[in-house]
Amino acid sequence: EIASCLVGSEMCIRDRDSLVLKEFQREYKRMYGLHYNNSKKFTEAKFRKWSKQARELRDKYTDDKIEDFKEELKKLSKASI
């Protein structure tokens, strides 16, 4: 088997098609864009805090709970801005 995890990543290769991972990546890109385009309001510190909390949330969910994950991620993002 290929190395169990990618270097520098918390997600394993076998999880790359995960619905939770795809949703996390979509929201991460959106939030990074908000930070990049409005860094005075959504500061680096706020983005890092959101990112840490979002990763922790991602790691709690499996694909069979994708709708719950989406809802919780949306709440986190809304509260962070």
Short mmCIF file of N, CA and C in Angstrom, two decimals:
data_model
loop_
_atom_site.label_atom_id
_atom_site.label_comp_id
_atom_site.label_asym_id
_atom_site.label_seq_id
_atom_site.Cartn_x
_atom_site.Cartn_y
_atom_site.Cartn_z
N GLU A 1 0.85 -1.18 0.00
CA GLU A 1 0.00 0.00 0.00
C GLU A 1 0.89 1.24 0.00
N ILE A 2 0.42 2.25 -0.67
CA ILE A 2 1.12 3.53 -0.69
C ILE A 2 1.18 4.05 0.74
N ALA A 3 2.13 4.90 1.03
CA ALA A 3 2.25 5.46 2.39
C ALA A 3 0.88 5.83 2.92
N SER A 4 0.67 5.56 4.18
CA SER A 4 -0.67 5.71 4.74
C SER A 4 -1.19 7.15 4.70
N CYS A 5 -0.33 8.12 4.83
CA CYS A 5 -0.79 9.51 4.80
C CYS A 5 0.17 10.37 3.98
N LEU A 6 -0.38 11.40 3.39
CA LEU A 6 0.43 12.34 2.64
C LEU A 6 1.28 13.17 3.59
N VAL A 7 2.48 13.51 3.16
CA VAL A 7 3.35 14.34 3.98
C VAL A 7 2.69 15.70 4.15
N GLY A 8 2.62 16.15 5.40
CA GLY A 8 2.05 17.47 5.68
C GLY A 8 0.53 17.51 5.64
N SER A 9 -0.10 16.38 5.48
CA SER A 9 -1.56 16.34 5.42
C SER A 9 -2.10 15.42 6.49
N GLU A 10 -3.27 15.78 7.02
CA GLU A 10 -3.91 14.93 8.01
C GLU A 10 -4.82 13.91 7.35
N MET A 11 -5.08 14.07 6.07
CA MET A 11 -6.00 13.16 5.40
C MET A 11 -5.21 12.08 4.66
N CYS A 12 -5.64 10.86 4.78
CA CYS A 12 -4.99 9.73 4.14
C CYS A 12 -5.36 9.66 2.67
N ILE A 13 -4.49 9.04 1.89
CA ILE A 13 -4.72 8.90 0.45
C ILE A 13 -6.06 8.21 0.20
N ARG A 14 -6.38 7.20 0.97
CA ARG A 14 -7.63 6.47 0.74
C ARG A 14 -8.86 7.35 0.97
N ASP A 15 -8.70 8.50 1.62
CA ASP A 15 -9.82 9.39 1.92
C ASP A 15 -9.99 10.51 0.90
N ARG A 16 -9.19 10.52 -0.15
CA ARG A 16 -9.21 11.66 -1.07
C ARG A 16 -10.54 11.85 -1.79
N ASP A 17 -11.36 10.80 -1.89
CA ASP A 17 -12.67 10.92 -2.53
C ASP A 17 -13.79 11.17 -1.52
N SER A 18 -13.43 11.43 -0.30
CA SER A 18 -14.39 11.64 0.76
C SER A 18 -15.25 12.88 0.49
N LEU A 19 -16.55 12.73 0.70
CA LEU A 19 -17.47 13.86 0.56
C LEU A 19 -17.18 14.93 1.61
N VAL A 20 -16.82 14.51 2.81
CA VAL A 20 -16.48 15.45 3.88
C VAL A 20 -15.24 16.25 3.48
N LEU A 21 -14.23 15.56 2.96
CA LEU A 21 -13.01 16.26 2.54
C LEU A 21 -13.30 17.24 1.41
N LYS A 22 -14.10 16.84 0.44
CA LYS A 22 -14.43 17.74 -0.67
C LYS A 22 -15.18 18.98 -0.18
N GLU A 23 -16.11 18.81 0.74
CA GLU A 23 -16.85 19.94 1.30
C GLU A 23 -15.91 20.85 2.10
N PHE A 24 -15.03 20.24 2.88
CA PHE A 24 -14.05 21.01 3.64
C PHE A 24 -13.18 21.84 2.70
N GLN A 25 -12.69 21.22 1.64
CA GLN A 25 -11.83 21.94 0.69
C GLN A 25 -12.58 23.08 0.01
N ARG A 26 -13.83 22.87 -0.34
CA ARG A 26 -14.64 23.92 -0.96
C ARG A 26 -14.78 25.11 -0.02
N GLU A 27 -15.13 24.82 1.23
CA GLU A 27 -15.33 25.90 2.20
C GLU A 27 -14.00 26.57 2.56
N TYR A 28 -12.93 25.79 2.62
CA TYR A 28 -11.61 26.36 2.91
C TYR A 28 -11.24 27.39 1.83
N LYS A 29 -11.44 27.05 0.58
CA LYS A 29 -11.13 27.97 -0.52
C LYS A 29 -11.98 29.23 -0.41
N ARG A 30 -13.26 29.06 -0.08
CA ARG A 30 -14.15 30.22 0.06
C ARG A 30 -13.69 31.13 1.20
N MET A 31 -13.37 30.53 2.33
CA MET A 31 -12.95 31.32 3.49
C MET A 31 -11.59 31.97 3.25
N TYR A 32 -10.69 31.27 2.57
CA TYR A 32 -9.40 31.87 2.24
C TYR A 32 -9.61 33.09 1.33
N GLY A 33 -10.52 32.96 0.39
CA GLY A 33 -10.83 34.08 -0.50
C GLY A 33 -11.37 35.28 0.27
N LEU A 34 -12.23 35.01 1.25
CA LEU A 34 -12.74 36.09 2.09
C LEU A 34 -11.61 36.77 2.86
N HIS A 35 -10.72 35.96 3.40
CA HIS A 35 -9.58 36.52 4.13
C HIS A 35 -8.67 37.32 3.20
N TYR A 36 -8.36 36.76 2.05
CA TYR A 36 -7.46 37.41 1.09
C TYR A 36 -8.04 38.74 0.61
N ASN A 37 -9.33 38.77 0.35
CA ASN A 37 -9.97 39.97 -0.19
C ASN A 37 -10.43 40.97 0.85
N ASN A 38 -10.44 40.56 2.12
CA ASN A 38 -10.92 41.45 3.17
C ASN A 38 -10.14 41.18 4.46
N SER A 39 -8.83 41.30 4.39
CA SER A 39 -7.98 40.92 5.52
C SER A 39 -8.09 41.88 6.72
N LYS A 40 -8.68 43.04 6.53
CA LYS A 40 -8.87 43.93 7.68
C LYS A 40 -9.99 43.41 8.58
N LYS A 41 -11.05 42.89 7.97
CA LYS A 41 -12.18 42.37 8.75
C LYS A 41 -11.93 40.91 9.15
N PHE A 42 -11.51 40.10 8.19
CA PHE A 42 -11.26 38.68 8.44
C PHE A 42 -9.75 38.48 8.48
N THR A 43 -9.18 38.80 9.63
CA THR A 43 -7.72 38.84 9.80
C THR A 43 -7.08 37.46 9.70
N GLU A 44 -5.76 37.47 9.61
CA GLU A 44 -4.99 36.22 9.59
C GLU A 44 -5.28 35.38 10.83
N ALA A 45 -5.34 36.02 11.98
CA ALA A 45 -5.61 35.30 13.22
C ALA A 45 -6.99 34.65 13.19
N LYS A 46 -7.99 35.37 12.69
CA LYS A 46 -9.33 34.82 12.60
C LYS A 46 -9.37 33.65 11.62
N PHE A 47 -8.68 33.81 10.48
CA PHE A 47 -8.65 32.73 9.50
C PHE A 47 -7.96 31.49 10.07
N ARG A 48 -6.86 31.68 10.76
CA ARG A 48 -6.16 30.53 11.36
C ARG A 48 -7.04 29.83 12.40
N LYS A 49 -7.74 30.61 13.20
CA LYS A 49 -8.63 30.03 14.21
C LYS A 49 -9.74 29.24 13.53
N TRP A 50 -10.36 29.83 12.50
CA TRP A 50 -11.40 29.13 11.75
C TRP A 50 -10.84 27.84 11.15
N SER A 51 -9.66 27.94 10.55
CA SER A 51 -9.05 26.79 9.89
C SER A 51 -8.82 25.63 10.87
N LYS A 52 -8.32 25.95 12.05
CA LYS A 52 -8.07 24.91 13.07
C LYS A 52 -9.39 24.26 13.48
N GLN A 53 -10.39 25.08 13.74
CA GLN A 53 -11.69 24.55 14.17
C GLN A 53 -12.34 23.75 13.05
N ALA A 54 -12.19 24.18 11.82
CA ALA A 54 -12.77 23.47 10.68
C ALA A 54 -12.10 22.11 10.48
N ARG A 55 -10.79 22.05 10.66
CA ARG A 55 -10.08 20.76 10.56
C ARG A 55 -10.55 19.81 11.65
N GLU A 56 -10.71 20.32 12.86
CA GLU A 56 -11.19 19.48 13.96
C GLU A 56 -12.60 18.97 13.67
N LEU A 57 -13.44 19.83 13.13
CA LEU A 57 -14.79 19.44 12.76
C LEU A 57 -14.75 18.38 11.66
N ARG A 58 -13.93 18.60 10.64
CA ARG A 58 -13.78 17.65 9.53
C ARG A 58 -13.41 16.27 10.03
N ASP A 59 -12.53 16.23 11.01
CA ASP A 59 -12.03 14.94 11.50
C ASP A 59 -13.05 14.18 12.34
N LYS A 60 -14.12 14.85 12.74
CA LYS A 60 -15.17 14.21 13.56
C LYS A 60 -16.24 13.52 12.71
N TYR A 61 -16.32 13.84 11.42
CA TYR A 61 -17.42 13.38 10.59
C TYR A 61 -16.97 12.37 9.54
N THR A 62 -17.90 11.49 9.18
CA THR A 62 -17.71 10.54 8.09
C THR A 62 -18.74 10.87 7.01
N ASP A 63 -18.56 10.29 5.84
CA ASP A 63 -19.42 10.63 4.70
C ASP A 63 -20.90 10.34 4.95
N ASP A 64 -21.20 9.40 5.81
CA ASP A 64 -22.61 9.10 6.06
C ASP A 64 -23.30 10.22 6.85
N LYS A 65 -22.53 11.16 7.36
CA LYS A 65 -23.08 12.31 8.10
C LYS A 65 -22.75 13.62 7.39
N ILE A 66 -22.65 13.58 6.06
CA ILE A 66 -22.22 14.75 5.29
C ILE A 66 -23.14 15.95 5.49
N GLU A 67 -24.44 15.74 5.56
CA GLU A 67 -25.36 16.87 5.73
C GLU A 67 -25.17 17.55 7.09
N ASP A 68 -24.93 16.75 8.11
CA ASP A 68 -24.64 17.31 9.44
C ASP A 68 -23.34 18.10 9.41
N PHE A 69 -22.34 17.57 8.72
CA PHE A 69 -21.06 18.26 8.60
C PHE A 69 -21.22 19.60 7.88
N LYS A 70 -21.96 19.60 6.79
CA LYS A 70 -22.19 20.84 6.05
C LYS A 70 -22.84 21.90 6.93
N GLU A 71 -23.82 21.48 7.69
CA GLU A 71 -24.53 22.42 8.58
C GLU A 71 -23.60 22.99 9.64
N GLU A 72 -22.82 22.14 10.28
CA GLU A 72 -21.90 22.59 11.33
C GLU A 72 -20.79 23.47 10.75
N LEU A 73 -20.30 23.12 9.58
CA LEU A 73 -19.25 23.93 8.94
C LEU A 73 -19.80 25.30 8.56
N LYS A 74 -21.03 25.33 8.09
CA LYS A 74 -21.67 26.61 7.74
C LYS A 74 -21.82 27.49 8.98
N LYS A 75 -22.25 26.89 10.09
CA LYS A 75 -22.38 27.64 11.35
C LYS A 75 -21.03 28.20 11.79
N LEU A 76 -20.00 27.38 11.73
CA LEU A 76 -18.66 27.81 12.12
C LEU A 76 -18.20 28.98 11.26
N SER A 77 -18.39 28.85 9.97
CA SER A 77 -17.95 29.90 9.05
C SER A 77 -18.69 31.21 9.29
N LYS A 78 -20.00 31.11 9.48
CA LYS A 78 -20.81 32.30 9.72
C LYS A 78 -20.39 33.00 11.02
N ALA A 79 -20.12 32.21 12.05
CA ALA A 79 -19.72 32.78 13.33
C ALA A 79 -18.30 33.39 13.30
N SER A 80 -17.49 32.97 12.34
CA SER A 80 -16.09 33.41 12.28
C SER A 80 -15.89 34.70 11.53
N ILE A 81 -16.87 35.10 10.75
CA ILE A 81 -16.72 36.28 9.90
C ILE A 81 -17.17 37.54 10.64
#
